[in-house]
XYZ file of C-alpha atoms in Angstrom:
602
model
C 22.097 12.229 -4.196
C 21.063 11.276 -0.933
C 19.856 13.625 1.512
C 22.028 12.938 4.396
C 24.524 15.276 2.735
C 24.456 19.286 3.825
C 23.437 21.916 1.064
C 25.714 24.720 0.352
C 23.189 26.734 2.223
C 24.225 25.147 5.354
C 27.776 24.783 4.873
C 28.112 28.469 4.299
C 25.745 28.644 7.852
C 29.318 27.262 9.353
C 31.458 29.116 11.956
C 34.799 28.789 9.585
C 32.915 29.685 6.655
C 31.433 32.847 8.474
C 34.468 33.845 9.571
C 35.907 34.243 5.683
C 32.797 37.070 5.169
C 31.150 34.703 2.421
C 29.238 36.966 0.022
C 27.292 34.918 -2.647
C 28.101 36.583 -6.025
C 26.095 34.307 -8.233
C 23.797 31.155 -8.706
C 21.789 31.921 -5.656
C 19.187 28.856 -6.977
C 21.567 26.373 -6.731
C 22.340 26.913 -2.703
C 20.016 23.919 -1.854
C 22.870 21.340 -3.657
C 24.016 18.815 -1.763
C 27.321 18.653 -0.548
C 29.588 15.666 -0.886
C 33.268 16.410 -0.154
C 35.090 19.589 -0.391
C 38.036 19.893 -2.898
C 41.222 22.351 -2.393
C 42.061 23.499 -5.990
C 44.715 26.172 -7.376
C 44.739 24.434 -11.408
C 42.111 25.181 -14.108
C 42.008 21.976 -15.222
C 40.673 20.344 -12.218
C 37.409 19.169 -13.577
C 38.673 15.932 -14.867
C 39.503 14.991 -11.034
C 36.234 15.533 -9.222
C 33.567 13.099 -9.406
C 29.970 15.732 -8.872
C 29.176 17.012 -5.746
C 32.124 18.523 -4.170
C 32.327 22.350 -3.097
C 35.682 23.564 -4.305
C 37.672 26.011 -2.890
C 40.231 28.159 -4.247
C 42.523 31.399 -3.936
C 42.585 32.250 -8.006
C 46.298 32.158 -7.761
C 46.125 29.417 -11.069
C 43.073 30.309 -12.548
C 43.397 31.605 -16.445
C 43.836 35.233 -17.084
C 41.808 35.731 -19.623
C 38.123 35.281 -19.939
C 37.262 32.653 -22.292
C 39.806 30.564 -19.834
C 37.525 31.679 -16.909
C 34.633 31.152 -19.199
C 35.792 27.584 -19.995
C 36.824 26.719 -16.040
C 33.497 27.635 -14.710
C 31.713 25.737 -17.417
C 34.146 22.383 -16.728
C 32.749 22.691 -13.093
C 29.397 23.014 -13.676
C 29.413 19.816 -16.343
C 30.761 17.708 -13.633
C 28.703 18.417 -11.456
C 29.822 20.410 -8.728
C 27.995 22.019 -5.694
C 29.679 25.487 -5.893
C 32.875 27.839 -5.793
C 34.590 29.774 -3.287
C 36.720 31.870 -3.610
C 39.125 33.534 -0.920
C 40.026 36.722 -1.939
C 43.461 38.974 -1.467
C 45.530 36.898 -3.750
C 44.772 36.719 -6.753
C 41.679 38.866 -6.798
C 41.561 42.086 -4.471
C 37.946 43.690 -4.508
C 35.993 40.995 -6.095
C 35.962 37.787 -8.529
C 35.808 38.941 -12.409
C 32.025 40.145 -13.984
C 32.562 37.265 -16.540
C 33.061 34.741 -14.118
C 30.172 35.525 -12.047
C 28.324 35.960 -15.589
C 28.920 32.462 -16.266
C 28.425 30.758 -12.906
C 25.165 32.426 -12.736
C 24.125 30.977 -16.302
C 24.675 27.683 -15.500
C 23.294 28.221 -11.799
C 26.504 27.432 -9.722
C 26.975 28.860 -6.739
C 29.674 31.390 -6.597
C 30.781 32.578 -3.773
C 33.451 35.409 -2.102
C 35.520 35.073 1.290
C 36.472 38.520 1.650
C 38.500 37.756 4.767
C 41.313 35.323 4.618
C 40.382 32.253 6.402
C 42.449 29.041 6.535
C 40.758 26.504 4.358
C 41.763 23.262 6.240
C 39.287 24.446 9.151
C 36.291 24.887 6.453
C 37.140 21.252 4.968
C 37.577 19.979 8.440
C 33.815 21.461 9.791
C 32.238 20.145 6.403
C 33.236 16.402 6.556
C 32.395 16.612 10.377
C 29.299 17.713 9.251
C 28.933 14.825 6.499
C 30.098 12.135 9.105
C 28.279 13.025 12.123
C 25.454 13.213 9.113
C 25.936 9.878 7.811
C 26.279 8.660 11.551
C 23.162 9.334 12.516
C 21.598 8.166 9.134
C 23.481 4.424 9.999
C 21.927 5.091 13.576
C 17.934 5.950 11.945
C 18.656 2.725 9.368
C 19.866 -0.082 12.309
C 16.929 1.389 14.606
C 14.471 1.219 11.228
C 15.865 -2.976 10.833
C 15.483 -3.417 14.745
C 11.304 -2.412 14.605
C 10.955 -4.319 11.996
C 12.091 -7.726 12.859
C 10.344 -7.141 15.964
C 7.047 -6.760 14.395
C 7.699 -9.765 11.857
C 8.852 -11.894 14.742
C 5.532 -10.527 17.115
C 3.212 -11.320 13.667
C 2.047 -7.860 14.142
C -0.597 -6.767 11.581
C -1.070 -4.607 8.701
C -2.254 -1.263 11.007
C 0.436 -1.884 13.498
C 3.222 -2.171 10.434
C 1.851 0.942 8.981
C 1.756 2.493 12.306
C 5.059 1.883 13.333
C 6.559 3.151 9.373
C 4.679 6.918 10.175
C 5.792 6.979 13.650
C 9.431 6.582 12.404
C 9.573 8.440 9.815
C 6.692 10.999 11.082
C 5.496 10.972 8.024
C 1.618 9.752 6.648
C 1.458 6.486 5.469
C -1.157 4.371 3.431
C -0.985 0.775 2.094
C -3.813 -0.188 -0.525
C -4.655 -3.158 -2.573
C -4.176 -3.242 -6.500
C -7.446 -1.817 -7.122
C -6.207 1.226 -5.014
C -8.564 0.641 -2.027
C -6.955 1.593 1.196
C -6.314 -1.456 3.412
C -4.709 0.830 6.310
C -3.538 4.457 7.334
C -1.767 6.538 9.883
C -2.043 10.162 9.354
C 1.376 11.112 11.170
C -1.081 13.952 13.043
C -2.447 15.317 10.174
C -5.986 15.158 8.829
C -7.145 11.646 7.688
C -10.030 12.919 5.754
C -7.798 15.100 3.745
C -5.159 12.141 3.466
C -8.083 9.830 2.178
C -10.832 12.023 0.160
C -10.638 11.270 -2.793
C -7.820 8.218 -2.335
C -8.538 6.264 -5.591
C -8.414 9.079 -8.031
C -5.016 10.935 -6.305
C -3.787 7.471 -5.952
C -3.796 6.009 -9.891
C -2.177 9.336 -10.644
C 1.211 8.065 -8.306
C 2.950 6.857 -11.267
C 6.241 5.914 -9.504
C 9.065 4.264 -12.324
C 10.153 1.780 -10.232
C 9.016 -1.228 -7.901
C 10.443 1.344 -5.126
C 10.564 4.651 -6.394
C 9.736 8.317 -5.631
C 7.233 10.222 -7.724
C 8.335 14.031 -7.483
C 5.157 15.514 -9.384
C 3.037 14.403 -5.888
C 5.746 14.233 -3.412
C 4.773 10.288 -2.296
C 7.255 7.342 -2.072
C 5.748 4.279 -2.888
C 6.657 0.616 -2.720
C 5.073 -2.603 -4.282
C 4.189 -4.923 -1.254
C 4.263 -8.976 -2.237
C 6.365 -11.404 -2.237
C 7.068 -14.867 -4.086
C 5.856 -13.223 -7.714
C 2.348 -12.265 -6.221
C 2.180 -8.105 -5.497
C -1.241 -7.590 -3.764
C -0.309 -3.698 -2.616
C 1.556 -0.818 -2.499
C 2.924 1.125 0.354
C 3.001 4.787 -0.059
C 4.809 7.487 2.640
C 4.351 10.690 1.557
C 7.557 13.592 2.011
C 6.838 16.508 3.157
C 9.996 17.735 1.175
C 8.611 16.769 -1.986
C 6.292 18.834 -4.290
C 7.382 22.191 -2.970
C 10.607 22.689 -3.206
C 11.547 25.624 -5.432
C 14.229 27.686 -7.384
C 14.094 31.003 -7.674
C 14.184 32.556 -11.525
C 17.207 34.466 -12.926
C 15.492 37.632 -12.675
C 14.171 37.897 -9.093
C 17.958 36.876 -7.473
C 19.149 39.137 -5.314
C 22.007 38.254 -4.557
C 25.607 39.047 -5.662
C 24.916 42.852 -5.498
C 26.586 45.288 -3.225
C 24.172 45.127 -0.621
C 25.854 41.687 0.487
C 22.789 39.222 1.362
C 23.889 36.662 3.545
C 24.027 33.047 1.284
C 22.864 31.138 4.165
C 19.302 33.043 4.912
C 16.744 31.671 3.163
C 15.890 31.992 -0.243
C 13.747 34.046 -1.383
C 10.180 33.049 -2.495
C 10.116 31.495 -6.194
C 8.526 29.554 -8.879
C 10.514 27.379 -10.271
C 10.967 23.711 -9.045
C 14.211 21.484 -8.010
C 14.837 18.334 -7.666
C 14.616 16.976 -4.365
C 14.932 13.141 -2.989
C 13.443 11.936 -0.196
C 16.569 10.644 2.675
C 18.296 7.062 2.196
C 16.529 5.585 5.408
C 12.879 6.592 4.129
C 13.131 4.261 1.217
C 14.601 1.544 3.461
C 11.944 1.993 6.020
C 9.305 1.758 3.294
C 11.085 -1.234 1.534
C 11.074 -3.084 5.353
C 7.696 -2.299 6.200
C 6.736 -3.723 2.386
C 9.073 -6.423 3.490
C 7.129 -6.947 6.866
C 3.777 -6.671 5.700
C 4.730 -9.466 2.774
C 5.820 -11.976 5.293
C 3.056 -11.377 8.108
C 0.601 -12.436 4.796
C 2.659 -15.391 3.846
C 3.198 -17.011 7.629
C -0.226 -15.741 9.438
C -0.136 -16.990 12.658
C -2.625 -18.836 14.687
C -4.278 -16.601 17.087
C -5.703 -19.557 19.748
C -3.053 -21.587 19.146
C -2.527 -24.746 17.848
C -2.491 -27.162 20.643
C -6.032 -25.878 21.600
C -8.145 -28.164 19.365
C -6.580 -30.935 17.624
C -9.779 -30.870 15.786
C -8.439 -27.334 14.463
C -4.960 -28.370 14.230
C -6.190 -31.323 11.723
C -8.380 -29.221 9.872
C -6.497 -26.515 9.464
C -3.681 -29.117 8.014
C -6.320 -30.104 5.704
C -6.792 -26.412 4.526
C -3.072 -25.402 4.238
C -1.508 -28.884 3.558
C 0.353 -28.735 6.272
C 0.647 -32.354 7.633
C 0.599 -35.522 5.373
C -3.578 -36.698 4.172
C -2.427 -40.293 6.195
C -1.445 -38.292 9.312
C -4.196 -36.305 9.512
C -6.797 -39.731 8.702
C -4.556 -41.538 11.821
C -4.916 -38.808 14.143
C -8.791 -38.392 13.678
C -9.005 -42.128 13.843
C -7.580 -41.729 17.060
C -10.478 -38.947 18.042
C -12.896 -41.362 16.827
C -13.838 -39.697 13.272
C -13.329 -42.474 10.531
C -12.170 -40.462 7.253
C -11.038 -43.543 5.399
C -13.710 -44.765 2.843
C -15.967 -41.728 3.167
C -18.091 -39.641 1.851
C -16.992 -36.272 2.750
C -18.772 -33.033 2.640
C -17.118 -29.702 3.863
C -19.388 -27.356 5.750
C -19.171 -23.731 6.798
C -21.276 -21.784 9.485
C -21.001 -17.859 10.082
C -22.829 -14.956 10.979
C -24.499 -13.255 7.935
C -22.503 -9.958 9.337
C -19.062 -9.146 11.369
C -20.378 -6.865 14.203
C -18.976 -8.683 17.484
C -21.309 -6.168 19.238
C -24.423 -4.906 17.358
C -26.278 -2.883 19.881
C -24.471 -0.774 22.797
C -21.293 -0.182 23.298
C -18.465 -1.925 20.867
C -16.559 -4.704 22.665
C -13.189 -5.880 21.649
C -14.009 -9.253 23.362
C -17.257 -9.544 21.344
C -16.129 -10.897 18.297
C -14.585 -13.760 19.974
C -16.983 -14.515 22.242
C -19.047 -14.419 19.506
C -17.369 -16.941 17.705
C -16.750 -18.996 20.467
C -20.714 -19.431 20.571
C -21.253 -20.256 17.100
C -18.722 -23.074 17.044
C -20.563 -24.679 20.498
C -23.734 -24.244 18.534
C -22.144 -25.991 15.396
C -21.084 -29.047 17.778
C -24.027 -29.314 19.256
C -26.137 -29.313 16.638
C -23.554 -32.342 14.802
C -24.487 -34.148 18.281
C -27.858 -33.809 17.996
C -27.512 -34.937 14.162
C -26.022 -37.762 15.375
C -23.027 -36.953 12.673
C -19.921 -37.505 12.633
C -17.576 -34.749 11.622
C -14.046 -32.679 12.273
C -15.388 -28.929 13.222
C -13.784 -25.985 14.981
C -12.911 -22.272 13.894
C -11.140 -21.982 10.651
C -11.172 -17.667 10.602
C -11.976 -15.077 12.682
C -15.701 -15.401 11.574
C -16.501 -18.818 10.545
C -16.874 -22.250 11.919
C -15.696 -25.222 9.801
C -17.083 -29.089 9.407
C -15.789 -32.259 7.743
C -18.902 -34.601 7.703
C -18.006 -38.133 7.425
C -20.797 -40.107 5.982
C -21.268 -43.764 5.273
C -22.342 -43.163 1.574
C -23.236 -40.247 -0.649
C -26.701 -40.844 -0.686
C -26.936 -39.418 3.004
C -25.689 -36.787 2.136
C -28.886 -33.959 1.567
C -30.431 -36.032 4.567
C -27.780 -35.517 6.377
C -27.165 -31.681 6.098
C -31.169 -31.357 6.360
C -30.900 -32.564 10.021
C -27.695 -30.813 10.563
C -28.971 -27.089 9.434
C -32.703 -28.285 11.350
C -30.637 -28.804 14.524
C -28.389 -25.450 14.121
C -31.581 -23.664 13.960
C -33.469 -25.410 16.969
C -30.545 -24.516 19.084
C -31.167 -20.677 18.770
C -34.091 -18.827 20.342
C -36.644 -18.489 17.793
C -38.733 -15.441 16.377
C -40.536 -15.841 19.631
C -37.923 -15.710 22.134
C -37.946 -13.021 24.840
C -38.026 -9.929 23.181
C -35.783 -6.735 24.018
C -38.134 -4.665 25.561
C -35.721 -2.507 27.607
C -32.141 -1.942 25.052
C -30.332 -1.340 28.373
C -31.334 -4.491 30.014
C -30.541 -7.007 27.348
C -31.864 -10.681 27.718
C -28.882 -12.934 28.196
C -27.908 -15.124 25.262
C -27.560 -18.762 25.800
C -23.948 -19.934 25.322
C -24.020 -22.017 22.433
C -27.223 -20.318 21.028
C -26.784 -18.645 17.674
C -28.678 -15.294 17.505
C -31.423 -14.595 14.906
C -33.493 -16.322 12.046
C -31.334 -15.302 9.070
C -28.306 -14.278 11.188
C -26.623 -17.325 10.192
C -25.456 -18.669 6.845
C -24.553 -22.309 6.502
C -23.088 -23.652 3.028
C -22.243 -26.849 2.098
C -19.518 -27.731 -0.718
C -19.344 -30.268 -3.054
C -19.076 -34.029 -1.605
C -15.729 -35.857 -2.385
C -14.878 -39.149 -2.109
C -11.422 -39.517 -0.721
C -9.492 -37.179 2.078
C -7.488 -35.779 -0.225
C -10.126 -34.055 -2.141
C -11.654 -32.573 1.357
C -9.824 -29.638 1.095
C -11.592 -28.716 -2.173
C -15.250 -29.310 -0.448
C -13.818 -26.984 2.971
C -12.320 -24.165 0.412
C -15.771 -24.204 -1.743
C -17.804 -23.722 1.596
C -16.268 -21.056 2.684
C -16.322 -18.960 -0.370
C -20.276 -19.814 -0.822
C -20.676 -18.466 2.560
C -18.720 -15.415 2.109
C -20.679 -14.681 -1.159
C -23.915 -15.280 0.535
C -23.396 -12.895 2.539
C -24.795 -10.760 -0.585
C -28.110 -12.951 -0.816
C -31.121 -11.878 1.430
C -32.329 -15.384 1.031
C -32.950 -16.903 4.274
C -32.170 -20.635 2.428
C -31.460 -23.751 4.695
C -28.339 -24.738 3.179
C -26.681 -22.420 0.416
C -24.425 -24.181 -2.018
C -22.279 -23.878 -5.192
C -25.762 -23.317 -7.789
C -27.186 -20.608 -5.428
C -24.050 -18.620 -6.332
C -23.792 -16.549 -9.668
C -21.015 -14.691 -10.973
C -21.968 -11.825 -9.115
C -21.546 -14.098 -5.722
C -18.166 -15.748 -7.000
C -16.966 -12.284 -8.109
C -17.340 -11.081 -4.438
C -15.654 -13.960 -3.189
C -12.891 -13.594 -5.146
C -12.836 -9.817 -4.797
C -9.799 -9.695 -2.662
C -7.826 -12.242 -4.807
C -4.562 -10.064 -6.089
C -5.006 -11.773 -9.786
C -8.967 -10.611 -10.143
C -7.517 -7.018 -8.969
C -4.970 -7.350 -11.763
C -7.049 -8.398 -14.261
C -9.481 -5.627 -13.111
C -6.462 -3.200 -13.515
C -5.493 -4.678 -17.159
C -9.014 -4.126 -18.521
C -10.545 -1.267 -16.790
C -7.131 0.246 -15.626
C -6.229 3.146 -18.598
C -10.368 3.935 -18.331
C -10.257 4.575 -14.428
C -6.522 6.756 -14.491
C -8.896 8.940 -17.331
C -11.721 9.278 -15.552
C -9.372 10.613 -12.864
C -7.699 13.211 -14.809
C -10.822 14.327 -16.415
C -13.523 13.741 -13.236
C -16.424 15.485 -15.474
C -16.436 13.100 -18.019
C -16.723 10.201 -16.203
C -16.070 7.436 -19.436
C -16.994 4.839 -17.109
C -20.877 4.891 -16.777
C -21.079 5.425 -20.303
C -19.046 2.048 -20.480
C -21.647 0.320 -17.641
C -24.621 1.670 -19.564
C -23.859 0.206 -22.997
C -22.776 -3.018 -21.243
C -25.953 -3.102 -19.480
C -28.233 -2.478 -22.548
C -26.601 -5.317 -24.052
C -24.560 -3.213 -26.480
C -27.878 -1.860 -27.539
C -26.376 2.070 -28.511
C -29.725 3.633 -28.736
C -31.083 2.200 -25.529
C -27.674 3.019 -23.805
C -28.329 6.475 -25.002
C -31.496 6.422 -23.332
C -30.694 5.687 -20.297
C -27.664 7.621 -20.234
C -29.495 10.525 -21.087
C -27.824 11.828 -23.704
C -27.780 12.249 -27.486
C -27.319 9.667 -29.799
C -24.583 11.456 -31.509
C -22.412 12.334 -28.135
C -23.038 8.870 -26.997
C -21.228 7.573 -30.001
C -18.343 10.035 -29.145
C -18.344 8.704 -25.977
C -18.015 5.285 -27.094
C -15.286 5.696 -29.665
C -13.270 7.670 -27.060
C -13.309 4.778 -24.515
C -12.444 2.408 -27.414
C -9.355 4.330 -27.767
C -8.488 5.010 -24.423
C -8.715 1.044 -23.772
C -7.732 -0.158 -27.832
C -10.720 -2.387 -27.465
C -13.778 -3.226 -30.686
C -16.656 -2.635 -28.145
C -18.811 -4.541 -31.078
C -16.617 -7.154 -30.507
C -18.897 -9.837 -28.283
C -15.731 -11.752 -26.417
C -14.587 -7.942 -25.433
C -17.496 -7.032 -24.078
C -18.125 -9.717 -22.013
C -14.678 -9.437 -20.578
C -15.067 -5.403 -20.297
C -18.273 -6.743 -17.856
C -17.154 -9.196 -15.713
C -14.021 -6.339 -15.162
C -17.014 -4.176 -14.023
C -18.924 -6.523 -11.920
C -15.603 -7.119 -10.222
C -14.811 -3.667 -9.699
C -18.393 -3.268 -8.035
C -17.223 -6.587 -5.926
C -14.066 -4.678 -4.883
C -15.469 -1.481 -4.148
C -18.377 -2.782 -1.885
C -17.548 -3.921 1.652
């Protein structure tokens, strides 16, 4: 039940309640039930009328005399569902409600209370359902507000840390979002510590077993929320409730209430060790489910920073990459700019820096990056001038600069991208430029200049024939230059044979489908190795693999006994129902791993 309803605790807190002398005869552990409506009763069999949740009152008057009939009335209520009992005294009962029907409400944990004064029950039910309505009021209130932010951010494109920001600060709560492989993409701490939020993220994180695509996991008091859209989940969004994982119940024989001494039912309870069931409020699961919702479509409809109208020479390749505009359009137009696609051979090239640091030395510089850029693509066009090429080029990322070379024939093509890369690199200052000789009087960098021998990667993709296959050539750059970043080659021109699986895996490493299939192979291995941290399965698993299923060399190197290396093995056979002699499984089980390293390193 949602928890925009008031507990009996608080409903006995009330002015009209408090002025009946409440005394709470039994079921002290149930006082933390919601309320949902109060029901007037004076008929035993008033079970079959209530729907769960209600607090019924009652003056005894029609209650049965005898005690299996009180037996049998308490035990109705407490099927259905209800919150609790009171009963006004005077009428029916003088000095106190019978010892068998407190007996039974406290076996079944209802609440069971006494109004020892008399107290007109239409002002109790009239200060509870104020209570629930002004409740539910401002829950409608917290929910349009929670809608509001959030169309605001999709409309403003805001990004993943703003999104996550913006779900803590309303529901002052922490927040994380993380990728399928359980790597944390962003954070807000809601105040408290973020290295106690993170340490250890991966391991508390595969041990959130929510049942549900939105669902609250009690056992570690998060709520969590796939994130994706159009069949492709590439995250989960987790708030965690500060209500959940330590609520308690206190046991049978530590109540103290119900006694002469008359404890007031609306202090706290005491301290316990049982635990209750607790839900986090209706508008945290919406505002999880919007931010989810937010963060889904940002991905899907990424806007362009510079803007479009900029660089037509972005605007058409960036059609190229998303297939955005018709292949004809985008030939016209560049026909227009004087760069002949038609009856080319075309060759897609990327150029970045071999790192991301906008500002490597001093003090970090939001307007680095940028400018950064900014230089690499006048460097790019330059050195296409100087090449005497002919070619579509401008930014395609935040880190990269994009070319479509147009040549006459595929046989210019490695002559081609030989004078391209030889002009790139003549337009930088060379190893003996002006050195830094004082760090806080930096040499100016030329505009246009790209930094350092090595800095820069340039890759080349595959050369197609027609405009329609460009796209492939542009996409297969890019990913050999964001793989190359792994190789401390300083090569002239990396392309697609300079790239092994180790390369492609870390290209591919923030595709959701490698993080699923990384999660399907390796997945019941990595939640075991998080319950049971000493063990650690997994570089048992590596070490075979890497001996080439070799047991006794794995052993070796492992450093441990033939005999508990076996163990080892047949335990992570079971765990993931695999025949690790089995060649096909093993070479699957591997390329899992060397994706998991991909994922795991920046």
């Amino acid at each position: 039940m949602s928890a925009v309803f008031p507990t009996v605790r608080e409903v006995l807190a009330l002015d009209p309640v408090r002025h009946g002398a409440p005394r709470l005869v039994a079921g002290d552990g149930g006082l933390d039930a919601p309320v949902r409506w109060v029901h007037v009763t004076e008929v035993p069999d008033i079970a079959t009328l209530l729907g769960g949740g209600e607090l019924v009152l009652t003056t005894g008057i029609g209650l049965p005399a005898d005690d299996a009939g009180l037996r049998a009335f308490i035990g109705d209520l407490a099927d259905v569902g209800v919150s609790g009992l009171v009963v006004e005294l005077g009428r029916r009962y003088l000095s106190g409600v019978p010892r068998v029907m407190a007996a039974a409400a406290e076996r079944r944990g209802l609440p069971l209370v006494e109004l020892r004064r008399a107290t007109p029950f239409v002002r109790i039910t009239e200060a509870v359902h104020a209570l629930i309505v002004d409740a539910q009021l401002t829950e409608l209130r917290a929910t349009e507000e929670i809608h509001q932010r959030f169309t605001e951010l999709s409309v403003e494109g805001a990004g993943p840390g703003e999104v996550v920001r913006q779900a803590a600060e309303l529901s002052g709560c922490p927040v994380v979002l993380e990728n399928l492989s359980r790597q944390v993409l962003a954070y807000d701490p809601a105040g408290e510590s973020a290295e106690l939020l993170l340490d250890g993220w991966e391991q508390h994180s595969r041990r959130i077993r929510p049942a549900g695509r939105t669902a609250y996991d009690a056992d570690s008091g998060w709520l969590v929320t796939t994130v994706g859209a159009r069949g492709q989940d590439w995250g989960r969004l987790l708030l965690r409730w500060p209500g959940g994982g330590d609520l308690t119940t206190a046991p049978a024989g530590e109540r103290t209430g119900g006694g002469p001494d008359g404890r007031d039912p609306a202090a706290p309870a005491p301290a316990a060790s049982g635990r209750a069931t607790a839900v986090p409020p209706t508008r945290l699961t919406i505002l999880v489910e919007r931010a989810a919702s937010t963060l889904a479509l940002g991905r899907l409809i990424r806007r362009d920073a510079e803007g479009l109208e900029r660089q037509i020479h972005r605007t058409l390749l960036t059609a190229l990459l998303d297939h955005s505009r018709p292949v004809d359009e985008v030939a016209l137009r560049a026909k227009a700019l004087g760069v002949v696609l038609d009856r080319r051979h075309l060759v897609g090239v990327v150029v970045r820096h071999r790192t991301d640091d906008g500002a490597p030395t001093g003090e970090p510089d939001p307007e680095a990056a940028p400018a950064r850029l900014r230089d690499l693509a006048e460097a790019v066009g330059q050195a296409l001038r100087e090449a005497k090429l002919t070619a579509l080029t401008s930014a395609i990322d935040d880190q990269a600069v994009g070319a479509l070379l147009a040549l006459p024939e595929p046989a210019a093509e490695e002559r081609a991208l030989a004078a391209f890369a030889a002009a790139l690199r003549r337009g930088r200052p060379d190893a003996s430029a002006p050195r830094q000789a004082d760090p806080a009087h930096p040499v100016p960098r030329p505009r246009g200049r790209v930094a350092a021998t090595g800095a820069v990667i340039i890759a080349a993709g595959s050369g197609v024939g027609s405009l329609r296959e460009a796209r492939r050539s542009l996409v297969e750059a890019r990913q050999i230059a964001d793989a190359a970043r792994r190789d401390r080659r300083d090569l002239p021109i990396f392309r697609l044979p300079h790239v092994g699986l180790t390369g492609l895996l870390h290209l591919l490493r923030d595709e959701p489908r490698v993080q699923t299939f990384v999660e399907r192979e390796l997945g019941a291995l990595l939640a075991y190795d998080a319950q049971h941290p000493r063990e650690q399965l997994l570089g048992t698993l590596r070490a075979y693999l890497v001996a080439g299923r070799n047991k006794s060399a794995a052993a070796a190197a492992a450093h441990l006994s033939r005999p508990a290396f076996y163990e080892r093995l047949a335990r992570i056979a079971r765990i993931l129902d695999v025949d690790l002699d089995s060649v096909e499984a093993c070479l699957s089980l591997h390329v899992a791993l060397e994706a998991l390293d991909a994922i795991r390193t920046p």
